[in-house]
Short mmCIF file of C-alpha atoms and ligand atoms in Angstrom, two decimals:
data_model
loop_
_atom_site.label_atom_id
_atom_site.label_comp_id
_atom_site.label_asym_id
_atom_site.label_seq_id
_atom_site.Cartn_x
_atom_site.Cartn_y
_atom_site.Cartn_z
CA UNK X 233 -100.06 -147.88 -18.76
CA UNK X 234 -97.57 -147.81 -16.19
CA UNK X 235 -94.03 -149.09 -16.69
CA UNK X 236 -91.81 -150.73 -13.85
CA UNK X 237 -88.28 -149.56 -14.05
CA UNK X 238 -85.55 -151.58 -12.96
CA UNK X 239 -82.41 -150.83 -15.01
CA UNK X 240 -81.96 -147.11 -14.27
CA UNK X 241 -82.33 -144.89 -11.23
CA UNK X 242 -84.38 -141.48 -11.34
CA UNK X 243 -80.94 -139.67 -10.81
CA UNK X 244 -79.63 -141.30 -14.11
CA UNK X 245 -82.81 -140.44 -15.84
CA UNK X 246 -82.86 -136.56 -14.62
CA UNK X 247 -85.57 -136.96 -11.99
CA UNK X 248 -85.64 -135.36 -8.64
CA UNK X 249 -88.14 -135.55 -5.46
CA UNK X 250 -89.65 -132.09 -5.56
CA UNK X 251 -90.25 -130.43 -2.30
CA UNK X 252 -93.56 -130.84 -0.65
CA UNK X 253 -94.18 -127.05 -0.87
CA UNK X 254 -93.67 -127.24 -4.83
CA UNK X 255 -97.10 -127.47 -6.64
CA UNK X 256 -99.17 -130.66 -6.29
CA UNK X 257 -101.83 -132.59 -8.40
CA UNK X 258 -103.35 -133.98 -5.54
CA UNK X 259 -103.05 -135.98 -2.20
CA UNK X 260 -103.47 -139.82 -1.48
CA UNK X 261 -104.78 -141.24 1.87
CA UNK X 262 -105.89 -144.59 2.93
CA UNK X 263 -108.71 -145.17 5.25
CA UNK X 264 -108.27 -146.58 8.78
CA UNK X 265 -109.91 -149.68 10.00
CA UNK X 266 -107.63 -151.90 11.78
CA UNK X 267 -109.25 -152.78 15.24
CA UNK X 268 -105.88 -153.61 16.89
CA UNK X 269 -104.30 -150.05 15.95
CA UNK X 270 -107.34 -147.85 15.90
CA UNK X 271 -109.79 -148.01 18.95
CA UNK X 272 -113.41 -148.50 18.77
CA UNK X 273 -113.33 -150.14 15.33
CA UNK X 274 -111.66 -147.25 13.85
CA UNK X 275 -114.66 -144.98 14.01
CA UNK X 276 -113.12 -141.98 16.10
CA UNK X 277 -109.85 -142.11 13.65
CA UNK X 278 -112.12 -142.25 10.48
CA UNK X 279 -113.67 -138.89 11.69
CA UNK X 280 -110.09 -137.39 12.09
CA UNK X 281 -109.12 -138.88 8.72
CA UNK X 282 -112.41 -137.25 7.06
CA UNK X 283 -111.45 -133.87 8.73
CA UNK X 284 -107.91 -134.13 7.18
CA UNK X 285 -109.29 -135.25 3.83
CA UNK X 286 -112.01 -132.48 3.62
CA UNK X 287 -109.44 -129.64 4.64
CA UNK X 288 -106.83 -130.90 2.00
CA UNK X 289 -109.61 -131.23 -0.58
CA UNK X 290 -110.27 -127.50 -0.14
CA UNK X 291 -106.82 -126.94 -1.89
CA UNK X 292 -106.13 -129.97 -3.98
CA UNK X 293 -107.63 -133.06 -5.44
CA UNK X 294 -107.78 -135.78 -2.70
CA UNK X 295 -108.16 -139.60 -3.56
CA UNK X 296 -109.20 -141.95 -0.67
CA UNK X 297 -108.15 -145.44 -0.84
CA UNK X 298 -110.61 -147.85 1.00
CA UNK X 299 -110.65 -151.67 1.57
CA UNK X 300 -113.84 -153.39 -0.20
CA UNK X 301 -115.31 -153.74 3.26
CA UNK X 302 -115.48 -150.21 4.21
CA UNK X 303 -115.93 -148.74 0.90
CA UNK X 304 -119.62 -147.89 1.16
CA UNK X 305 -118.84 -146.53 4.65
CA UNK X 306 -116.14 -144.26 3.63
CA UNK X 307 -118.03 -143.16 0.22
CA UNK X 308 -120.93 -141.91 2.66
CA UNK X 309 -118.81 -140.13 4.93
CA UNK X 310 -116.74 -138.31 2.42
CA UNK X 311 -117.94 -135.48 0.16
CA UNK X 312 -118.37 -135.70 -3.61
CA UNK X 313 -115.35 -133.91 -4.59
CA UNK X 314 -113.14 -136.76 -2.72
CA UNK X 315 -112.34 -139.51 -5.11
CA UNK X 316 -112.97 -142.86 -3.48
CA UNK X 317 -110.84 -145.95 -5.00
CA UNK X 318 -110.91 -149.64 -3.70
CA UNK X 319 -107.51 -150.90 -2.55
CA UNK X 320 -106.71 -153.71 -0.28
CA UNK X 321 -104.20 -152.53 2.60
CA UNK X 322 -102.85 -153.54 6.02
CA UNK X 323 -103.36 -150.10 7.66
CA UNK X 324 -103.50 -146.38 6.58
CA UNK X 325 -100.19 -144.99 6.59
CA UNK X 326 -99.90 -143.54 2.94
CA UNK X 327 -96.87 -141.48 3.38
CA UNK X 328 -95.00 -144.90 4.08
CA UNK X 329 -96.63 -147.16 1.66
CA UNK X 330 -97.46 -144.97 -1.36
CA UNK X 331 -94.96 -143.93 -3.92
CA UNK X 332 -92.42 -141.13 -3.67
CA UNK X 333 -93.22 -138.96 -6.69
CA UNK X 334 -90.11 -137.72 -8.68
CA UNK X 335 -90.22 -134.98 -11.57
CA UNK X 336 -88.08 -134.09 -14.16
CA UNK X 337 -87.33 -130.72 -16.10
CA UNK X 338 -89.87 -131.48 -18.84
CA UNK X 339 -92.55 -132.06 -16.16
CA UNK X 340 -92.66 -135.51 -16.28
CA UNK X 341 -93.69 -137.50 -13.17
CA UNK X 342 -92.74 -140.82 -12.04
CA UNK X 343 -93.03 -143.06 -8.89
CA UNK X 344 -90.70 -144.81 -6.59
CA UNK X 345 -92.10 -148.18 -5.38
CA UNK X 346 -89.82 -148.94 -2.07
CA UNK X 347 -89.74 -152.18 -0.42
CA UNK X 348 -92.05 -151.76 2.84
CA UNK X 349 -91.70 -154.17 5.64
CA UNK X 350 -94.01 -152.56 8.36
CA UNK X 351 -91.27 -150.38 10.09
CA UNK X 352 -89.07 -153.25 10.97
CA UNK X 353 -90.34 -156.54 9.46
CA UNK X 354 -89.70 -159.52 11.77
CA UNK X 355 -87.14 -157.54 13.88
CA UNK X 356 -89.20 -154.84 15.30
CA UNK X 357 -92.00 -154.27 12.83
CA UNK X 358 -95.48 -152.92 13.99
CA UNK X 359 -97.74 -155.67 12.59
CA UNK X 360 -97.72 -158.86 10.40
CA UNK X 361 -98.37 -159.42 7.45
CA UNK X 362 -97.80 -156.29 5.58
CA UNK X 363 -97.95 -157.85 2.03
CA UNK X 364 -101.06 -155.51 1.00
CA UNK X 365 -99.49 -152.40 2.38
CA UNK X 366 -96.36 -153.20 0.28
CA UNK X 367 -98.54 -153.02 -3.04
CA UNK X 368 -99.99 -150.05 -2.39
CA UNK X 369 -97.31 -147.71 -4.29
CA UNK X 370 -97.56 -149.81 -7.57
CA UNK X 371 -101.28 -149.52 -7.44
CA UNK X 372 -101.19 -145.73 -7.03
CA UNK X 373 -98.85 -145.57 -9.95
CA UNK X 374 -101.16 -148.02 -12.13
CA UNK X 375 -104.05 -145.95 -11.20
CA UNK X 376 -102.31 -142.66 -12.12
CA UNK X 377 -100.61 -144.28 -15.39
CA UNK X 378 -97.26 -143.41 -13.79
CA UNK X 379 -93.98 -145.16 -14.74
CA UNK X 380 -92.32 -146.50 -11.43
CA UNK X 381 -88.68 -147.15 -10.18
CA UNK X 382 -89.04 -150.49 -8.31
CA UNK X 383 -86.48 -151.32 -5.92
CA UNK X 384 -86.67 -155.16 -4.86
CA UNK X 385 -84.37 -155.00 -2.05
CA UNK X 386 -84.22 -151.43 -0.39
CA UNK X 387 -86.60 -150.97 2.45
CA UNK X 388 -87.92 -147.18 3.06
CA UNK X 389 -90.91 -145.44 3.98
CA UNK X 390 -91.72 -142.11 2.80
CA UNK X 391 -91.89 -140.63 6.24
CA UNK X 392 -88.23 -141.45 6.96
CA UNK X 393 -87.18 -138.98 3.99
CA UNK X 394 -87.55 -135.37 3.48
CA UNK X 395 -86.32 -133.38 0.30
CA UNK X 396 -85.86 -129.66 -0.32
CA UNK X 397 -86.24 -130.35 -3.95
CA UNK X 398 -82.91 -128.62 -4.62
CA UNK X 399 -80.33 -131.11 -4.09
CA UNK X 400 -80.79 -131.95 -0.40
CA UNK X 401 -82.71 -134.72 1.75
CA UNK X 402 -82.86 -135.03 5.27
CA UNK X 403 -83.15 -138.35 7.28
CA UNK X 404 -82.51 -139.91 10.89
CA UNK X 405 -79.71 -142.24 11.47
CA UNK X 406 -81.83 -144.00 14.14
CA UNK X 407 -84.42 -145.01 11.63
CA UNK X 408 -82.32 -145.38 8.30
CA UNK X 409 -79.56 -147.12 9.91
CA UNK X 410 -81.59 -149.37 12.08
CA UNK X 411 -80.87 -153.20 11.55
CA UNK X 412 -84.55 -153.62 10.69
CA UNK X 413 -84.10 -151.77 7.58
CA UNK X 414 -81.14 -152.43 5.17
CA UNK X 415 -78.48 -154.09 7.23
CA UNK X 416 -76.83 -155.29 4.10
CA UNK X 417 -75.68 -151.66 3.41
CA UNK X 418 -73.51 -149.32 5.30
CA UNK X 419 -74.33 -145.66 5.98
CA UNK X 420 -72.33 -144.86 2.75
CA UNK X 421 -74.44 -147.49 0.77
CA UNK X 422 -77.68 -146.14 2.00
CA UNK X 423 -76.69 -142.50 1.37
CA UNK X 424 -75.74 -143.45 -2.15
CA UNK X 425 -79.20 -145.19 -2.82
CA UNK X 426 -80.81 -142.05 -1.49
CA UNK X 427 -79.01 -139.75 -3.67
CA UNK X 428 -79.64 -142.03 -6.71
CA UNK X 429 -83.65 -142.46 -6.26
CA UNK X 430 -84.19 -138.86 -4.56
CA UNK X 431 -81.93 -137.22 -7.06
CA UNK X 432 -80.01 -135.16 -4.44
CA UNK X 433 -76.28 -134.55 -4.02
CA UNK X 434 -76.24 -134.09 -0.21
CA UNK X 435 -77.99 -135.86 2.68
CA UNK X 436 -78.26 -134.53 6.13
CA UNK X 437 -78.16 -136.98 8.89
CA UNK X 438 -80.07 -136.09 12.16
CA UNK X 439 -79.06 -138.59 14.91
CA UNK X 440 -82.79 -138.85 16.38
CA UNK X 441 -86.36 -137.96 15.68
CA UNK X 442 -89.00 -137.94 18.34
CA UNK X 443 -88.66 -139.90 21.41
CA UNK X 444 -90.78 -143.13 21.55
CA UNK X 445 -91.73 -142.79 17.84
CA UNK X 446 -92.61 -146.25 16.97
CA UNK X 447 -91.09 -145.70 13.40
CA UNK X 448 -87.76 -145.88 14.85
CA UNK X 449 -87.93 -142.11 14.65
CA UNK X 450 -89.08 -141.12 11.21
CA UNK X 451 -87.68 -137.47 10.08
CA UNK X 452 -91.11 -136.26 9.41
CA UNK X 453 -92.12 -136.38 12.85
CA UNK X 454 -89.04 -133.89 13.98
CA UNK X 455 -88.36 -131.61 10.95
CA UNK X 456 -89.96 -130.44 8.08
CA UNK X 457 -88.59 -128.85 4.87
CA UNK X 458 -90.74 -125.54 4.30
CA UNK X 459 -88.52 -124.00 1.60
CA UNK X 460 -85.01 -124.58 0.41
CA UNK X 461 -82.95 -123.86 3.38
CA UNK X 462 -85.61 -123.32 5.65
CA UNK X 463 -86.88 -126.00 8.34
CA UNK X 464 -88.85 -126.26 11.40
CA UNK X 465 -87.94 -128.31 14.30
CA UNK X 466 -89.60 -130.39 16.80
CA UNK X 467 -88.28 -128.69 20.05
CA UNK X 468 -88.59 -128.83 23.85
CA UNK X 469 -87.23 -126.23 26.26
CA UNK X 470 -87.48 -128.83 29.18
CA UNK X 471 -84.09 -130.06 29.67
CA UNK X 472 -85.25 -132.99 31.86
CA UNK X 473 -87.56 -134.16 28.73
CA UNK X 474 -86.07 -137.05 27.10
CA UNK X 475 -86.91 -135.37 23.82
CA UNK X 476 -84.50 -132.54 24.81
CA UNK X 477 -81.03 -134.33 23.96
CA UNK X 478 -82.66 -135.53 20.53
CA UNK X 479 -83.83 -131.87 19.58
CA UNK X 480 -80.80 -130.31 21.03
CA UNK X 481 -78.48 -132.65 19.08
CA UNK X 482 -80.73 -132.06 15.86
CA UNK X 483 -80.31 -128.18 16.44
CA UNK X 484 -76.65 -128.14 16.81
CA UNK X 485 -76.18 -130.35 13.86
CA UNK X 486 -78.44 -128.21 11.64
CA UNK X 487 -76.93 -125.01 12.82
CA UNK X 488 -73.50 -125.95 11.82
CA UNK X 489 -74.57 -127.72 8.15
CA UNK X 490 -75.02 -126.30 4.96
CA UNK X 491 -77.03 -127.81 2.32
CA UNK X 492 -76.02 -128.90 -1.18
CA UNK X 493 -76.27 -125.52 -2.63
CA UNK X 494 -73.91 -124.28 0.48
CA UNK X 495 -76.67 -122.23 2.18
CA UNK X 496 -76.82 -122.17 5.84
CA UNK X 497 -80.33 -123.44 7.16
CA UNK X 498 -82.87 -121.28 8.66
CA UNK X 499 -84.09 -123.40 11.85
CA UNK X 500 -87.68 -122.40 13.30
CA UNK X 501 -88.27 -124.29 16.85
CA UNK X 502 -91.64 -125.43 17.04
CA UNK X 503 -92.24 -126.56 20.94
CA UNK X 504 -93.72 -130.09 21.04
CA UNK X 505 -97.09 -130.40 23.03
CA UNK X 506 -97.29 -131.16 26.56
CA UNK X 507 -97.24 -135.08 26.95
CA UNK X 508 -100.19 -137.04 25.41
CA UNK X 509 -100.93 -140.02 27.26
CA UNK X 510 -102.87 -142.92 26.39
CA UNK X 511 -105.95 -143.01 28.80
CA UNK X 512 -107.59 -146.22 30.23
CA UNK X 513 -110.61 -145.76 27.94
CA UNK X 514 -108.72 -145.33 24.62
CA UNK X 515 -106.42 -148.40 25.57
CA UNK X 516 -109.42 -150.65 26.24
CA UNK X 517 -111.07 -149.64 22.83
CA UNK X 518 -108.22 -151.23 21.00
CA UNK X 519 -108.47 -154.94 20.05
CA UNK X 520 -105.00 -156.85 21.53
CA UNK X 521 -103.55 -159.05 18.88
CA UNK X 522 -100.22 -160.85 18.96
CA UNK X 523 -98.03 -159.35 16.59
CA UNK X 524 -99.34 -155.83 16.93
CA UNK X 525 -97.66 -153.25 19.11
CA UNK X 526 -99.98 -152.89 21.99
CA UNK X 527 -101.43 -149.64 22.97
CA UNK X 528 -101.45 -149.38 26.82
CA UNK X 529 -102.89 -146.87 29.14
CA UNK X 530 -100.22 -144.20 30.05
CA UNK X 531 -97.85 -144.67 27.19
CA UNK X 532 -96.38 -141.58 25.89
CA UNK X 533 -97.32 -140.75 22.08
CA UNK X 534 -94.75 -139.25 20.00
CA UNK X 535 -96.83 -136.06 19.51
CA UNK X 536 -95.06 -133.22 17.35
CA UNK X 537 -96.56 -130.21 15.41
CA UNK X 538 -93.74 -130.77 12.81
CA UNK X 539 -95.83 -133.63 11.26
CA UNK X 540 -98.04 -131.22 9.37
CA UNK X 541 -98.90 -131.65 5.33
CA UNK X 542 -97.92 -128.85 3.12
CA UNK X 543 -101.06 -128.35 0.50
CA UNK X 544 -101.37 -125.98 -2.24
CA UNK X 545 -101.95 -122.53 -0.51
CA UNK X 546 -102.24 -124.23 2.97
CA UNK X 547 -100.54 -126.22 5.71
CA UNK X 548 -102.74 -128.54 7.45
CA UNK X 549 -101.33 -128.83 11.02
CA UNK X 550 -102.17 -131.42 13.87
CA UNK X 551 -103.41 -129.71 17.23
CA UNK X 552 -103.62 -131.62 20.39
CA UNK X 553 -106.09 -129.37 22.35
CA UNK X 554 -102.99 -127.84 24.38
CA UNK X 555 -103.51 -124.53 25.78
CA UNK X 556 -99.64 -123.71 25.84
CA UNK X 557 -98.48 -124.89 22.62
CA UNK X 558 -101.31 -125.18 19.84
CA UNK X 559 -101.39 -121.51 19.25
CA UNK X 560 -97.68 -120.75 19.31
CA UNK X 561 -97.23 -123.56 16.78
CA UNK X 562 -100.12 -121.82 14.63
CA UNK X 563 -98.14 -118.56 15.01
CA UNK X 564 -94.85 -120.12 13.96
CA UNK X 565 -96.09 -121.53 10.80
CA UNK X 566 -97.93 -118.40 10.06
CA UNK X 567 -94.56 -116.49 9.96
CA UNK X 568 -92.79 -119.41 8.02
CA UNK X 569 -95.87 -119.77 5.38
CA UNK X 570 -96.90 -116.21 4.99
CA UNK X 571 -98.70 -117.10 1.82
CA UNK X 572 -100.62 -120.14 3.00
CA UNK X 573 -103.62 -120.62 5.04
CA UNK X 574 -102.80 -122.65 8.27
CA UNK X 575 -105.43 -124.97 9.34
CA UNK X 576 -105.40 -126.83 12.32
CA UNK X 577 -107.32 -129.94 12.75
CA UNK X 578 -107.51 -131.87 16.17
CA UNK X 579 -105.60 -135.00 15.95
CA UNK X 580 -105.59 -136.79 18.86
CA UNK X 581 -107.36 -139.91 17.40
CA UNK X 582 -104.59 -139.82 14.76
CA UNK X 583 -101.69 -139.66 17.25
CA UNK X 584 -103.16 -142.53 18.91
CA UNK X 585 -102.40 -144.78 15.95
CA UNK X 586 -98.73 -144.02 15.93
CA UNK X 587 -98.48 -141.17 13.44
CA UNK X 588 -99.93 -137.74 12.44
CA UNK X 589 -101.31 -135.71 9.43
CA UNK X 590 -97.92 -136.12 7.42
CA UNK X 591 -97.85 -139.83 8.01
CA UNK X 592 -101.37 -140.27 6.75
CA UNK X 593 -100.72 -138.36 3.36
CA UNK X 594 -98.84 -138.48 0.19
CA UNK X 595 -98.45 -135.67 -2.23
CA UNK X 596 -98.48 -136.23 -6.08
CA UNK X 597 -96.83 -133.28 -7.82
CA UNK X 598 -98.34 -131.43 -10.63
CA UNK X 599 -95.77 -131.96 -13.25
CA UNK X 600 -96.93 -130.94 -16.75
O1 KQY A 244 -95.54 -143.06 9.79
C1 KQY A 244 -95.87 -143.36 10.89
N1 KQY A 244 -95.88 -142.57 11.88
C2 KQY A 244 -96.65 -144.50 10.92
C3 KQY A 244 -96.80 -145.29 12.27
C4 KQY A 244 -97.34 -146.55 12.02
C5 KQY A 244 -98.06 -147.06 13.37
C6 KQY A 244 -98.56 -148.22 13.53
N2 KQY A 244 -99.00 -148.41 14.74
#
């Protein structure tokens, strides 16, 4: 049985969002099949999702949510250790549509069901409608028997927040203050909601995320908390790249800030890959549909190595077949995570859909 909680907040009840680096019970994903977002009927993306799911399943439980239409195909493609459950959906971004899990000191786990509007609703959302996706968080909590906090009015995607599990959250102004999310609230109102629901005392506000990120620049594409006080930051040395002022502003801000516990932040720069541009063939493989963001030949993708997933004992890292930067990203993460295996997955087919490995996964903490 799951109970929907509307009268209290996680902070009032003694819950906090743990860091992704804390121990997981498992991970949730959704199977990709939208032909107006994924090329060739979703087949290449499905293979990339299988690679991610199997890599994660080496370290923790993995549940794949699949529409009725694709259930049998997904079941065939995935190994038996992966649980496959039927769930209607509008697309496959579990980070954003799934619950944000919170824990208390006794190890009880609850979910948060934010409102979801497909990254901007009727202002600049990425597809219409999104009603099935808006039910995913609640359904995951029901399946797991977890009580969940339900926000009827507050729009938020999981990829737009990171928590250090120790009192600090990090977000971008570009996304959280965008008119398409919560225009009824000012910055202080948004910050207060984050503090109440994530159980944090301090919110760090980066001005921007990754250039051309169609989510209005989610924080999970530019930085990643690796431990309390330790972050990786998507970076470029090329001052003529439009990404440069975004990353430089983030670096300058983080260099002078402290977290909720008064720590100075340890920042590890991780260079973005060379430009990833949609090819003619890739563009032609995507159905063109009114109301869905087009995927045109030559469009630059918001590719970043910061969009990795921290699993139990491993980091699942997107790679781009980039001779200059793939190995450097691996080396940086080997230093930052000496006790975890760094598992690289060729992720071009995922970034072509508008996100990466972190965006398609959602961890469920172990609790007790
Ligand atoms: O979190 C994300 N990066 C999701 C992006 C959605 C893209 C839809 N085309």
